[in-house]
Amino acid sequence: MILAHIRLADVRCHCALETNLGPRINVVVGGNGAGKSSVLEAVCLDLQGNSPRTHRVTDCISVGKDHLRVEILLVPESGTERNSEEACAGAADAAGQRQTTAAVSFMRTGERRHTADGRVLKKADRWAKLAPVHTFFPDDLRLIKGGPNRRRQFLDDLVSARNSEYALSVGRYAKALAHRNALLQRGDIGSQHDPWEWILAEEGTAIVETRAGELAVFAPLYTCIHGRLTSGVSEGIKLVYRTNVGGLNVEEYRNILADQRAGDCRRTFTHSGPHRDDIRFMLEGIDLREAGSQGEQRTALLGLILSAAESVAASTSIRPILLLDDVMSELDYARRRALIALLAEGGQSIVTTTDLHHFEEEEIQDITVIRLESPSSSGTEVRPDDEMTEAT
Amino acid sequence: MDELAKLPGIGPKTAQRLTFYLLRVPVEEALPLAHAIVEVKETMRFCARCFNLTEQELCAVCRDPRRDQQVICVVEEPSDILSIERTHEYRGLYHVLGGALSPLDGIGPEKIHLQELFERVEAEPVKEIIVATNPNLMGEATALYIAEQLTKQVASGRLRVTRPAAGLPMGADLEYADEVTLGRALSGRRDL
Ligand SMILES: [Zn+2]
């Protein structure tokens, strides 16, 4: 599905904002404080149920207002068709999918309400499959620089999109791990561990094997896309899978867990297993997490987001929507060209920028431009820039 | 109302609805229910051998000499016995654990009737233990634990420890499995 129309009410500095979106690259242009990032944030609030910028969603509600609302019209992707109007009307039933309005309201009291065409949804996860969203916020380098939790989550999301058995394994593993850790915390290192270690070993070997296999497919794609972003100046980024239980069969794995009971009991947690896995980003022998420059880390992250979208699109035939915040100012001339070429090959994307001059004349031909007044005042209606858009 | 809400599967809303119902029904209809509750408390108990529900020392299954004394089907709750009996596929004995292993909830082997099961394996002419605990993680761990504890008896060839075949919905309670599925799972069991 693609986003055909979006309407925000009382999201940060936007009292009321409404705009059509094109099926390919969309550029939101505005000065500092015009609320460009808030448009991307609003998409996440609606389709993911959270904000990539804050975990306190009430922060997103305009000052002095008691709730915010986001409404997005989702329409089926129309193959190679580039006209948003036709995408809205004609192709609606083509893929057996109909257009849907995904809306969310967040109250200052903490309540929220997700709806699909007005019907209340229990959770926002309905949209994760239909209209998955991948975001890039340049100040959020936690995926590259932070602890391994986010990288494991990234890995799990990547693999789950291609392998439905995998999420079950991960769920069973996590529960069994919690039971074993409960025994450790109680100081129990006896035969009660047996069944849980059995389950951990079976699921653990399956998880490690699946992760390694999926990364073997994903890593070359990543190296390739990152290489295009960096015009191939480096020898190429390498994604390296790290695990402390690699190459073990179930029996060997069980023996390791049994041997480590006493030590694990002192630590009160389980040392060995895929819950400690990590991935490293190696650029010319340097671990980017430890020694990369901010620029290198940002490019590594951008490449990762683009590659993940490509991987999901290839395996599920649903193209994720890319939300890239202020990405152009980070890149030099050649890298901007490479990024726009990559985006043009992909599905729908929304890119924010302060300066439209980051785009070349001929690139703009294929781009939907959305201009934000700064700061947006009440009742302003923003429309895609007609002069600049071929589509309308 | 608080008393009603303590019952398994009854939330505060259902408890409220039941209270309103009890207020509306005439006394002569409400009294039999009250008597039934008292009767359960006074007459029902757990079978001394298998922990099934019974009004006597031993339950109806344990008292029945036609039941196959060489097979014990291990279940979590007495209600699971009803589900299995409905399939008419099983002619052996039972053993009710009264729960499943769950270290997170503080439930270790000593909190369920596992020791009693192992004692029965020694004392009775058992040739097969079918572990029909729920097909969720805790039920599975309990089954694996039983298999592990009985490794010696299995190795000596005098005992089989089996699990109903896959096909039961994952994570479901035995109680909710339909008869055909459950019957099929019981007849196509595998060694643990
Ligand atoms: Zn009995």
Coordinates of C-alpha atoms and ligand atoms in Angstrom, one line a residue:
Chain A
M1 CA 0.0 0.0 0.0
I2 CA 1.1 3.6 -0.5
L3 CA 0.1 6.8 1.3
A4 CA -2.1 8.8 -1.0
H5 CA -3.2 11.5 1.4
I6 CA -2.4 12.6 4.9
R7 CA -4.1 14.9 7.3
L8 CA -2.8 16.0 10.7
A9 CA -4.5 17.8 13.5
D10 CA -2.6 19.2 16.5
V11 CA 0.6 17.3 15.9
R12 CA 3.4 19.4 17.4
C13 CA 3.4 22.7 15.5
H14 CA 0.8 21.5 13.0
C15 CA -2.7 22.7 13.9
A16 CA -4.1 21.4 10.7
L17 CA -2.1 20.1 7.8
E18 CA -3.4 18.2 4.8
T19 CA -1.6 17.1 1.6
N20 CA -1.7 14.6 -1.2
L21 CA 1.4 12.3 -1.6
G22 CA 2.8 10.9 -4.8
P23 CA 3.5 7.2 -5.2
R24 CA 7.2 7.6 -5.6
I25 CA 9.6 10.2 -4.0
N26 CA 8.0 12.9 -2.0
V27 CA 10.0 15.8 -0.7
V28 CA 8.8 17.9 2.2
V29 CA 10.5 21.3 2.0
G30 CA 10.5 23.9 4.8
G31 CA 12.8 26.0 6.9
N32 CA 13.9 25.2 10.4
G33 CA 10.9 24.9 12.7
A34 CA 8.4 24.3 9.9
G35 CA 7.6 20.9 11.3
K36 CA 9.1 18.7 8.5
S37 CA 10.1 15.9 10.9
S38 CA 6.7 16.1 12.6
V39 CA 5.1 15.0 9.3
L40 CA 7.2 11.9 9.3
E41 CA 6.6 11.4 12.9
A42 CA 2.8 11.6 12.3
V43 CA 3.1 8.8 9.8
C44 CA 4.8 6.6 12.4
L45 CA 2.2 7.5 15.0
D46 CA -0.5 6.3 12.8
L47 CA 1.0 3.3 11.1
Q48 CA 3.3 2.1 13.9
G49 CA 1.6 3.4 17.0
N50 CA 4.8 5.1 18.2
S51 CA 7.2 7.9 17.5
P52 CA 10.8 7.4 16.4
R53 CA 11.7 10.7 18.2
T54 CA 10.2 10.2 21.7
H55 CA 8.7 7.4 23.7
R56 CA 6.4 10.0 25.4
V57 CA 3.7 10.2 22.7
T58 CA 2.0 13.0 24.6
D59 CA 5.0 15.2 23.6
C60 CA 3.7 15.1 20.1
I61 CA 0.3 16.8 21.0
S62 CA 0.3 20.5 20.2
V63 CA 0.7 22.8 23.2
G64 CA -2.7 23.6 24.8
K65 CA -4.5 20.8 22.9
D66 CA -5.9 17.7 24.5
H67 CA -5.4 15.3 21.7
L68 CA -3.8 14.8 18.3
R69 CA -5.2 13.1 15.2
V70 CA -3.6 11.6 12.1
E71 CA -5.5 10.3 9.1
I72 CA -3.8 8.5 6.2
L73 CA -5.5 7.3 3.1
L74 CA -3.8 4.1 2.0
V75 CA -4.2 2.9 -1.6
P76 CA -2.9 -0.3 -3.3
E77 CA 0.3 0.1 -5.1
S78 CA -0.3 0.4 -8.8
G79 CA 2.6 -1.4 -10.4
T80 CA 4.7 1.0 -12.5
E81 CA 1.9 3.6 -12.7
R82 CA 3.3 6.9 -11.4
N83 CA 0.1 9.0 -11.3
S84 CA -1.2 9.3 -7.8
E85 CA -4.7 10.3 -8.9
E86 CA -5.1 7.1 -10.9
A87 CA -3.5 5.1 -8.0
C88 CA -6.3 6.5 -5.8
A89 CA -9.2 5.7 -8.1
G90 CA -8.5 3.0 -10.7
A91 CA -6.3 0.4 -9.2
A92 CA -8.2 0.3 -5.9
D93 CA -9.4 -3.3 -6.3
A94 CA -6.6 -4.5 -8.6
A95 CA -4.5 -6.3 -6.0
G96 CA -7.6 -7.6 -4.1
Q97 CA -6.9 -4.7 -1.7
R98 CA -9.1 -1.8 -1.2
Q99 CA -8.2 1.7 -0.2
T100 CA -8.4 2.2 3.5
T101 CA -8.2 5.2 5.9
A102 CA -5.8 4.5 8.8
A103 CA -6.4 6.9 11.6
V104 CA -5.2 7.4 15.1
S105 CA -6.0 9.7 18.0
F106 CA -3.7 10.1 21.0
M107 CA -5.2 11.8 24.0
R108 CA -3.1 13.7 26.6
T109 CA -4.5 11.3 29.2
G110 CA -2.5 8.6 27.5
E111 CA -5.4 6.9 25.7
R112 CA -5.1 6.1 22.0
R113 CA -7.5 4.9 19.4
H114 CA -6.4 3.3 16.1
T115 CA -9.1 2.9 13.5
A116 CA -9.5 1.4 10.0
D117 CA -12.2 3.2 8.0
G118 CA -13.7 4.2 11.3
R119 CA -13.7 0.8 12.9
V120 CA -11.7 0.6 16.1
L121 CA -8.6 -1.6 16.0
K122 CA -7.2 -3.3 19.1
K123 CA -3.6 -2.7 18.0
A124 CA -1.7 -0.7 15.3
D125 CA 0.0 -3.8 14.1
R126 CA -2.5 -4.3 11.3
W127 CA -0.5 -1.7 9.3
A128 CA 2.9 -3.3 9.9
K129 CA 2.2 -5.9 7.3
L130 CA 0.1 -3.8 4.9
A131 CA 2.1 -0.6 5.0
P132 CA 5.4 -1.2 6.7
V133 CA 7.4 2.0 7.4
H134 CA 11.2 2.2 7.7
T135 CA 12.6 5.4 9.1
F136 CA 15.9 7.2 9.1
F137 CA 16.5 10.0 11.6
P138 CA 20.1 11.2 11.3
D139 CA 20.4 12.0 15.0
D140 CA 19.3 8.5 16.0
L141 CA 22.4 6.4 15.5
R142 CA 21.5 4.0 18.3
L143 CA 21.2 1.2 15.9
I144 CA 24.8 1.5 14.9
K145 CA 26.3 3.0 18.1
G146 CA 24.1 1.8 20.9
G147 CA 23.8 -1.5 22.7
P148 CA 23.1 -4.8 20.8
N149 CA 19.4 -4.9 21.6
R150 CA 18.4 -2.7 18.7
R151 CA 20.6 -4.6 16.3
R152 CA 19.1 -7.9 17.4
Q153 CA 15.6 -6.4 17.0
F154 CA 16.6 -5.2 13.5
L155 CA 17.8 -8.6 12.7
D156 CA 14.6 -10.3 14.0
D157 CA 12.4 -7.9 12.0
L158 CA 14.4 -8.5 8.9
V159 CA 14.3 -12.3 9.2
S160 CA 10.6 -12.4 10.4
A161 CA 9.5 -10.6 7.3
R162 CA 10.9 -13.5 5.3
N163 CA 10.4 -16.5 7.6
S164 CA 7.2 -16.8 9.7
E165 CA 8.5 -19.9 11.7
Y166 CA 11.3 -17.7 13.0
A167 CA 9.2 -15.4 15.1
L168 CA 7.7 -18.5 16.8
S169 CA 11.2 -19.8 17.6
V170 CA 12.3 -16.4 19.0
G171 CA 9.2 -16.2 21.2
R172 CA 9.7 -19.8 22.5
Y173 CA 13.4 -19.1 23.1
A174 CA 12.7 -15.9 25.1
K175 CA 10.1 -17.6 27.3
A176 CA 12.3 -20.6 28.0
L177 CA 15.2 -18.2 28.8
A178 CA 13.1 -16.3 31.3
H179 CA 12.2 -19.6 33.0
R180 CA 15.9 -20.7 33.2
N181 CA 16.9 -17.3 34.5
A182 CA 14.2 -17.5 37.2
L183 CA 15.9 -20.8 38.3
L184 CA 19.3 -19.1 38.3
Q185 CA 18.0 -16.2 40.4
R186 CA 16.6 -18.7 42.9
G187 CA 20.1 -20.4 43.1
D188 CA 18.8 -23.6 41.6
I189 CA 21.3 -25.4 39.4
G190 CA 19.8 -28.9 39.5
S191 CA 17.9 -31.1 37.1
Q192 CA 15.0 -28.6 36.8
H193 CA 17.2 -26.9 34.2
D194 CA 17.1 -29.9 31.9
P195 CA 13.8 -29.3 30.1
W196 CA 14.5 -25.6 29.6
E197 CA 18.0 -26.1 28.4
W198 CA 16.6 -28.7 26.0
I199 CA 14.2 -26.1 24.5
L200 CA 16.8 -23.4 24.6
A201 CA 19.3 -25.6 22.7
E202 CA 16.7 -26.7 20.1
E203 CA 15.4 -23.2 19.4
G204 CA 18.8 -21.5 19.9
T205 CA 20.5 -23.6 17.2
A206 CA 17.6 -23.0 14.9
I207 CA 17.7 -19.2 15.5
V208 CA 21.5 -19.0 15.0
E209 CA 21.3 -21.0 11.8
T210 CA 18.4 -18.9 10.4
R211 CA 20.1 -15.6 11.4
A212 CA 23.4 -16.7 9.8
G213 CA 21.6 -17.9 6.6
E214 CA 19.5 -14.7 6.2
L215 CA 22.6 -12.5 6.9
A216 CA 24.5 -14.4 4.2
V217 CA 21.8 -13.2 1.8
F218 CA 21.4 -9.7 3.2
A219 CA 25.1 -8.8 3.7
P220 CA 26.0 -8.7 0.0
L221 CA 22.9 -6.6 -0.7
Y222 CA 23.9 -4.2 2.0
T223 CA 27.5 -4.0 0.7
C224 CA 26.2 -3.3 -2.7
I225 CA 23.7 -0.6 -1.7
H226 CA 26.2 1.0 0.7
G227 CA 28.8 0.9 -2.1
R228 CA 26.4 2.8 -4.4
L229 CA 25.8 5.4 -1.7
T230 CA 29.5 5.9 -1.2
S231 CA 30.3 5.8 -4.9
G232 CA 32.3 2.7 -4.2
V233 CA 35.3 4.6 -2.8
S234 CA 35.9 2.2 0.0
E235 CA 36.6 -1.5 -0.3
G236 CA 33.1 -2.1 0.9
I237 CA 31.3 -2.3 4.2
K238 CA 31.0 -5.8 5.7
L239 CA 28.2 -7.0 8.0
V240 CA 29.6 -9.5 10.4
Y241 CA 27.4 -11.8 12.5
R242 CA 28.6 -12.4 16.0
T243 CA 27.3 -15.2 18.2
N244 CA 28.8 -17.2 21.2
V245 CA 27.0 -20.4 20.2
G246 CA 28.0 -20.7 16.5
G247 CA 28.5 -24.1 14.9
L248 CA 27.0 -26.2 17.7
N249 CA 24.6 -29.0 17.4
V250 CA 21.7 -29.4 19.9
E251 CA 23.6 -31.8 22.0
E252 CA 26.8 -29.7 22.3
Y253 CA 24.7 -26.7 23.0
R254 CA 22.9 -28.5 25.8
N255 CA 26.2 -29.5 27.3
I256 CA 27.5 -26.0 27.3
L257 CA 24.4 -24.7 29.1
A258 CA 24.7 -27.5 31.7
D259 CA 28.4 -26.8 32.2
Q260 CA 27.7 -23.1 32.7
R261 CA 24.9 -23.4 35.3
A262 CA 27.1 -22.6 38.3
G263 CA 28.7 -19.6 36.5
D264 CA 25.4 -18.4 35.2
C265 CA 24.0 -18.7 38.7
R266 CA 26.6 -16.3 40.0
R267 CA 25.8 -13.9 37.1
T268 CA 22.1 -14.6 37.6
F269 CA 21.7 -14.7 33.8
T270 CA 22.4 -17.1 31.0
H271 CA 25.7 -16.3 29.3
S272 CA 25.5 -18.4 26.1
G273 CA 22.9 -18.0 23.4
P274 CA 21.5 -15.9 20.6
H275 CA 20.1 -13.5 23.1
R276 CA 23.6 -12.2 23.2
D277 CA 24.1 -12.1 19.4
D278 CA 25.3 -8.9 17.7
I279 CA 26.2 -7.6 14.2
R280 CA 29.2 -5.6 13.5
F281 CA 29.7 -3.0 10.7
M282 CA 33.2 -3.3 9.5
L283 CA 34.6 -0.7 7.1
E284 CA 38.1 -1.2 5.9
G285 CA 39.0 -3.2 9.0
I286 CA 37.4 -0.7 11.4
D287 CA 34.5 -1.5 13.6
L288 CA 32.2 1.5 12.9
R289 CA 30.5 1.2 16.2
E290 CA 33.8 1.9 18.0
A291 CA 35.9 4.0 15.6
G292 CA 33.7 5.2 12.8
S293 CA 33.2 8.9 12.1
Q294 CA 29.6 10.3 12.5
G295 CA 29.4 10.6 8.8
E296 CA 30.4 7.0 8.2
Q297 CA 28.0 5.9 10.8
R298 CA 25.1 7.8 9.3
T299 CA 25.9 6.5 5.8
A300 CA 26.1 2.9 7.3
L301 CA 22.7 3.4 8.9
L302 CA 21.1 4.9 5.8
G303 CA 22.4 2.0 3.7
L304 CA 21.0 -0.4 6.2
I305 CA 17.5 1.2 6.1
L306 CA 17.5 1.1 2.3
S307 CA 18.8 -2.5 2.2
A308 CA 16.3 -3.7 4.7
A309 CA 13.4 -2.1 2.7
E310 CA 14.8 -3.8 -0.4
S311 CA 15.1 -7.2 1.3
V312 CA 11.5 -6.9 2.6
A313 CA 10.2 -5.9 -0.8
A314 CA 12.0 -8.8 -2.4
S315 CA 10.6 -11.4 -0.1
T316 CA 7.1 -10.2 0.7
S317 CA 6.3 -8.2 -2.5
I318 CA 5.2 -5.4 -0.3
R319 CA 7.4 -2.3 -0.6
P320 CA 8.1 -0.6 2.7
I321 CA 7.5 3.2 2.8
L322 CA 10.8 5.0 3.5
L323 CA 10.7 8.1 5.8
L324 CA 14.1 9.9 5.6
D325 CA 14.5 12.9 7.8
D326 CA 16.9 15.6 6.6
V327 CA 19.1 13.1 4.8
M328 CA 20.4 15.3 1.9
S329 CA 22.3 17.8 4.0
E330 CA 24.5 15.0 5.3
L331 CA 25.6 13.8 1.9
D332 CA 27.9 15.3 -0.7
Y333 CA 26.9 15.9 -4.3
A334 CA 27.7 12.5 -5.6
R335 CA 26.1 10.7 -2.7
R336 CA 22.9 12.7 -3.1
R337 CA 22.7 11.6 -6.7
A338 CA 23.2 8.0 -5.7
L339 CA 20.5 8.2 -3.0
I340 CA 18.0 9.7 -5.3
A341 CA 18.7 7.1 -7.9
L342 CA 18.2 4.4 -5.3
L343 CA 15.0 5.9 -4.1
A344 CA 13.7 6.2 -7.6
E345 CA 14.1 2.4 -8.0
G346 CA 12.3 1.7 -4.8
G347 CA 8.7 2.3 -3.6
Q348 CA 7.2 5.3 -1.9
S349 CA 9.5 7.6 0.1
I350 CA 9.1 10.8 2.0
V351 CA 12.2 12.9 2.4
T352 CA 12.5 16.1 4.3
T353 CA 14.9 18.9 3.4
T354 CA 15.5 22.6 4.1
D355 CA 16.7 23.2 0.6
L356 CA 15.2 22.1 -2.7
H357 CA 18.6 22.9 -4.4
H358 CA 19.8 19.6 -3.0
F359 CA 17.8 18.1 -5.9
E360 CA 18.8 18.4 -9.6
E361 CA 16.3 20.0 -12.1
E362 CA 15.7 16.6 -13.9
E363 CA 15.3 14.8 -10.6
I364 CA 12.6 17.1 -9.5
Q365 CA 10.5 16.1 -12.6
D366 CA 9.7 12.8 -10.9
I367 CA 9.3 14.1 -7.4
T368 CA 6.2 15.3 -5.6
V369 CA 7.2 18.5 -3.7
I370 CA 5.3 19.5 -0.6
R371 CA 6.1 22.9 0.8
L372 CA 5.6 23.8 4.4
E373 CA 5.1 27.4 5.5
S374 CA 7.1 28.1 8.5
P375 CA 5.8 27.8 11.0
S376 CA 2.5 26.3 9.8
S377 CA -0.5 28.4 11.2
S378 CA -4.0 27.3 11.8
G379 CA -6.0 26.1 8.8
T380 CA -3.3 26.2 6.2
E381 CA -3.8 23.6 3.6
V382 CA -0.7 22.5 1.9
R383 CA -0.9 20.9 -1.6
P384 CA 1.8 19.3 -3.6
D385 CA 3.6 21.8 -5.7
D386 CA 1.8 21.5 -9.0
E387 CA 4.4 23.3 -11.1
M388 CA 7.1 21.0 -10.0
T389 CA 5.2 17.8 -10.3
E390 CA 4.8 15.9 -13.5
A391 CA 2.1 13.7 -12.0
T392 CA -0.6 16.4 -11.5
Chain B
M1 CA -19.2 -10.3 44.2
D2 CA -15.6 -10.5 45.3
E3 CA -16.0 -14.2 46.0
L4 CA -17.3 -14.8 42.5
A5 CA -14.5 -12.9 40.9
K6 CA -12.0 -15.3 42.6
L7 CA -13.3 -18.1 40.5
P8 CA -11.1 -19.2 37.6
G9 CA -12.0 -17.5 34.3
I10 CA -14.4 -15.1 36.0
G11 CA -13.3 -11.4 35.6
P12 CA -14.9 -8.5 37.5
K13 CA -17.4 -7.9 34.7
T14 CA -18.7 -11.5 34.6
A15 CA -18.8 -11.5 38.4
Q16 CA -21.0 -8.4 38.3
R17 CA -23.3 -10.1 35.7
L18 CA -23.6 -13.2 37.8
T19 CA -24.4 -11.2 40.8
F20 CA -27.2 -9.4 39.0
Y21 CA -28.5 -12.8 37.8
L22 CA -28.4 -14.3 41.3
L23 CA -30.3 -11.2 42.6
R24 CA -33.0 -11.7 40.0
V25 CA -33.6 -15.5 40.3
P26 CA -36.1 -16.8 42.9
V27 CA -34.7 -18.3 46.1
E28 CA -35.8 -21.8 45.2
E29 CA -33.6 -21.6 42.1
A30 CA -30.6 -20.1 43.8
L31 CA -30.5 -22.6 46.7
P32 CA -29.7 -25.7 44.7
L33 CA -26.7 -23.9 43.3
A34 CA -25.6 -23.1 46.9
H35 CA -26.1 -26.7 47.9
A36 CA -24.2 -28.0 44.9
I37 CA -21.2 -25.9 46.0
V38 CA -21.3 -27.2 49.5
E39 CA -21.7 -30.7 48.2
V40 CA -18.6 -30.5 46.0
K41 CA -16.6 -29.3 49.0
E42 CA -18.0 -32.1 51.2
T43 CA -18.1 -35.0 48.9
M44 CA -15.5 -34.5 46.1
R45 CA -11.9 -35.2 46.6
F46 CA -8.8 -36.2 44.7
C47 CA -8.2 -39.9 43.8
A48 CA -5.6 -41.3 46.1
R49 CA -3.8 -42.9 43.2
C50 CA -4.1 -40.6 40.2
F51 CA -5.5 -37.3 41.6
N52 CA -8.6 -37.4 39.4
L53 CA -11.7 -36.0 40.9
T54 CA -13.8 -38.6 42.8
E55 CA -16.4 -39.0 45.5
Q56 CA -14.6 -42.2 46.8
E57 CA -11.0 -43.2 47.7
L58 CA -10.2 -44.2 44.1
C59 CA -11.7 -42.6 41.0
A60 CA -14.0 -44.4 38.5
V61 CA -11.1 -45.1 36.1
C62 CA -8.8 -46.5 38.8
R63 CA -11.6 -48.7 40.1
D64 CA -12.4 -50.1 36.7
P65 CA -10.5 -53.5 36.3
R66 CA -11.0 -53.4 32.5
R67 CA -8.7 -50.4 32.1
D68 CA -5.3 -51.2 30.8
Q69 CA -3.0 -51.1 33.9
Q70 CA 0.1 -50.9 31.8
V71 CA -0.4 -47.4 30.4
I72 CA -0.6 -44.1 32.3
C73 CA -1.6 -40.9 30.5
V74 CA -0.2 -37.9 32.4
V75 CA -2.4 -34.7 32.2
E76 CA -2.3 -31.3 33.9
E77 CA -5.9 -31.1 35.1
P78 CA -8.8 -33.4 35.9
S79 CA -10.8 -31.7 33.1
D80 CA -8.3 -33.0 30.6
I81 CA -9.4 -36.5 31.5
L82 CA -12.9 -35.7 30.4
S83 CA -11.6 -34.5 27.0
I84 CA -9.6 -37.6 26.5
E85 CA -12.5 -39.9 27.6
R86 CA -14.8 -38.3 25.1
T87 CA -12.5 -39.6 22.3
H88 CA -13.1 -43.2 23.3
E89 CA -9.6 -43.9 22.0
Y90 CA -7.9 -44.4 25.3
R91 CA -8.3 -47.4 27.7
G92 CA -5.5 -46.9 30.1
L93 CA -5.0 -45.1 33.4
Y94 CA -4.4 -41.5 34.2
H95 CA -2.2 -39.3 36.4
V96 CA -3.2 -35.7 37.1
L97 CA -0.2 -33.4 37.9
G98 CA -2.3 -30.5 39.0
G99 CA -0.3 -28.0 36.9
A100 CA 2.9 -27.8 34.8
L101 CA 6.4 -26.7 35.6
S102 CA 6.9 -23.0 35.6
P103 CA 10.0 -21.6 37.4
L104 CA 8.8 -18.1 36.5
D105 CA 5.7 -18.7 38.7
G106 CA 7.7 -20.5 41.3
I107 CA 6.2 -23.9 40.3
G108 CA 8.9 -26.6 40.6
P109 CA 8.6 -30.4 40.5
E110 CA 7.7 -30.5 44.2
K111 CA 4.6 -28.3 43.6
I112 CA 2.9 -30.8 41.2
H113 CA 2.3 -34.5 41.6
L114 CA 5.5 -35.6 39.9
Q115 CA 7.1 -37.6 42.8
E116 CA 3.8 -39.6 43.0
L117 CA 4.1 -40.4 39.3
F118 CA 7.6 -41.6 39.6
E119 CA 6.5 -43.8 42.6
R120 CA 3.7 -45.3 40.5
V121 CA 6.2 -46.1 37.8
E122 CA 8.2 -48.2 40.4
A123 CA 5.1 -49.7 42.1
E124 CA 2.8 -50.5 39.2
P125 CA 3.3 -52.7 36.1
V126 CA 3.5 -49.7 33.8
K127 CA 5.0 -50.1 30.3
E128 CA 4.1 -46.7 28.8
I129 CA 3.7 -43.2 30.0
I130 CA 1.9 -40.9 27.6
V131 CA 2.6 -37.3 28.6
A132 CA -0.4 -35.4 27.4
T133 CA 0.4 -32.1 29.1
N134 CA -0.8 -29.0 27.3
P135 CA 1.0 -28.3 24.0
N136 CA 2.4 -25.1 25.2
L137 CA 5.9 -24.3 26.4
M138 CA 5.3 -25.2 30.1
G139 CA 3.5 -28.4 29.2
E140 CA 6.4 -29.3 26.8
A141 CA 9.0 -28.6 29.5
T142 CA 7.1 -30.8 31.9
A143 CA 7.0 -33.6 29.4
L144 CA 10.7 -33.2 28.8
Y145 CA 11.4 -33.2 32.5
I146 CA 9.4 -36.4 33.0
A147 CA 11.3 -38.1 30.1
E148 CA 14.6 -37.0 31.5
Q149 CA 13.8 -38.3 35.0
L150 CA 12.8 -41.7 33.6
T151 CA 15.8 -42.1 31.3
K152 CA 17.1 -45.1 33.2
Q153 CA 13.8 -47.0 33.0
V154 CA 13.5 -46.2 29.3
A155 CA 17.2 -47.3 28.7
S156 CA 16.5 -50.6 30.4
G157 CA 13.7 -51.2 27.9
R158 CA 11.0 -51.7 30.4
L159 CA 9.3 -48.3 29.8
R160 CA 8.3 -46.1 27.0
V161 CA 7.7 -42.3 27.5
T162 CA 5.6 -40.9 24.6
R163 CA 3.9 -37.6 23.7
P164 CA 0.7 -37.3 21.6
A165 CA 1.6 -36.6 18.0
A166 CA 1.8 -33.0 16.8
G167 CA -1.4 -31.7 15.3
L168 CA -2.8 -30.2 18.4
P169 CA -2.9 -26.5 18.0
M170 CA 0.3 -25.0 19.5
G171 CA -0.2 -23.1 22.8
A172 CA -3.8 -24.4 23.2
D173 CA -5.2 -26.2 26.2
L174 CA -6.1 -29.8 25.8
E175 CA -9.5 -28.9 27.1
Y176 CA -10.3 -27.0 24.0
A177 CA -9.0 -29.6 21.5
D178 CA -11.8 -31.2 19.5
E179 CA -12.3 -35.0 19.9
V180 CA -11.1 -36.1 16.4
T181 CA -7.9 -34.1 16.7
L182 CA -7.2 -35.3 20.2
G183 CA -8.0 -38.9 19.3
R184 CA -5.7 -38.8 16.3
A185 CA -2.9 -37.2 18.4
L186 CA -3.3 -39.9 21.0
S187 CA -3.1 -42.8 18.5
G188 CA -0.2 -41.3 16.6
R189 CA 2.2 -40.6 19.5
R190 CA 6.0 -40.5 19.4
D191 CA 8.7 -41.4 21.8
L192 CA 10.2 -38.6 23.8
Ligands
ZN1 ZN -7.7 -42.5 39.9

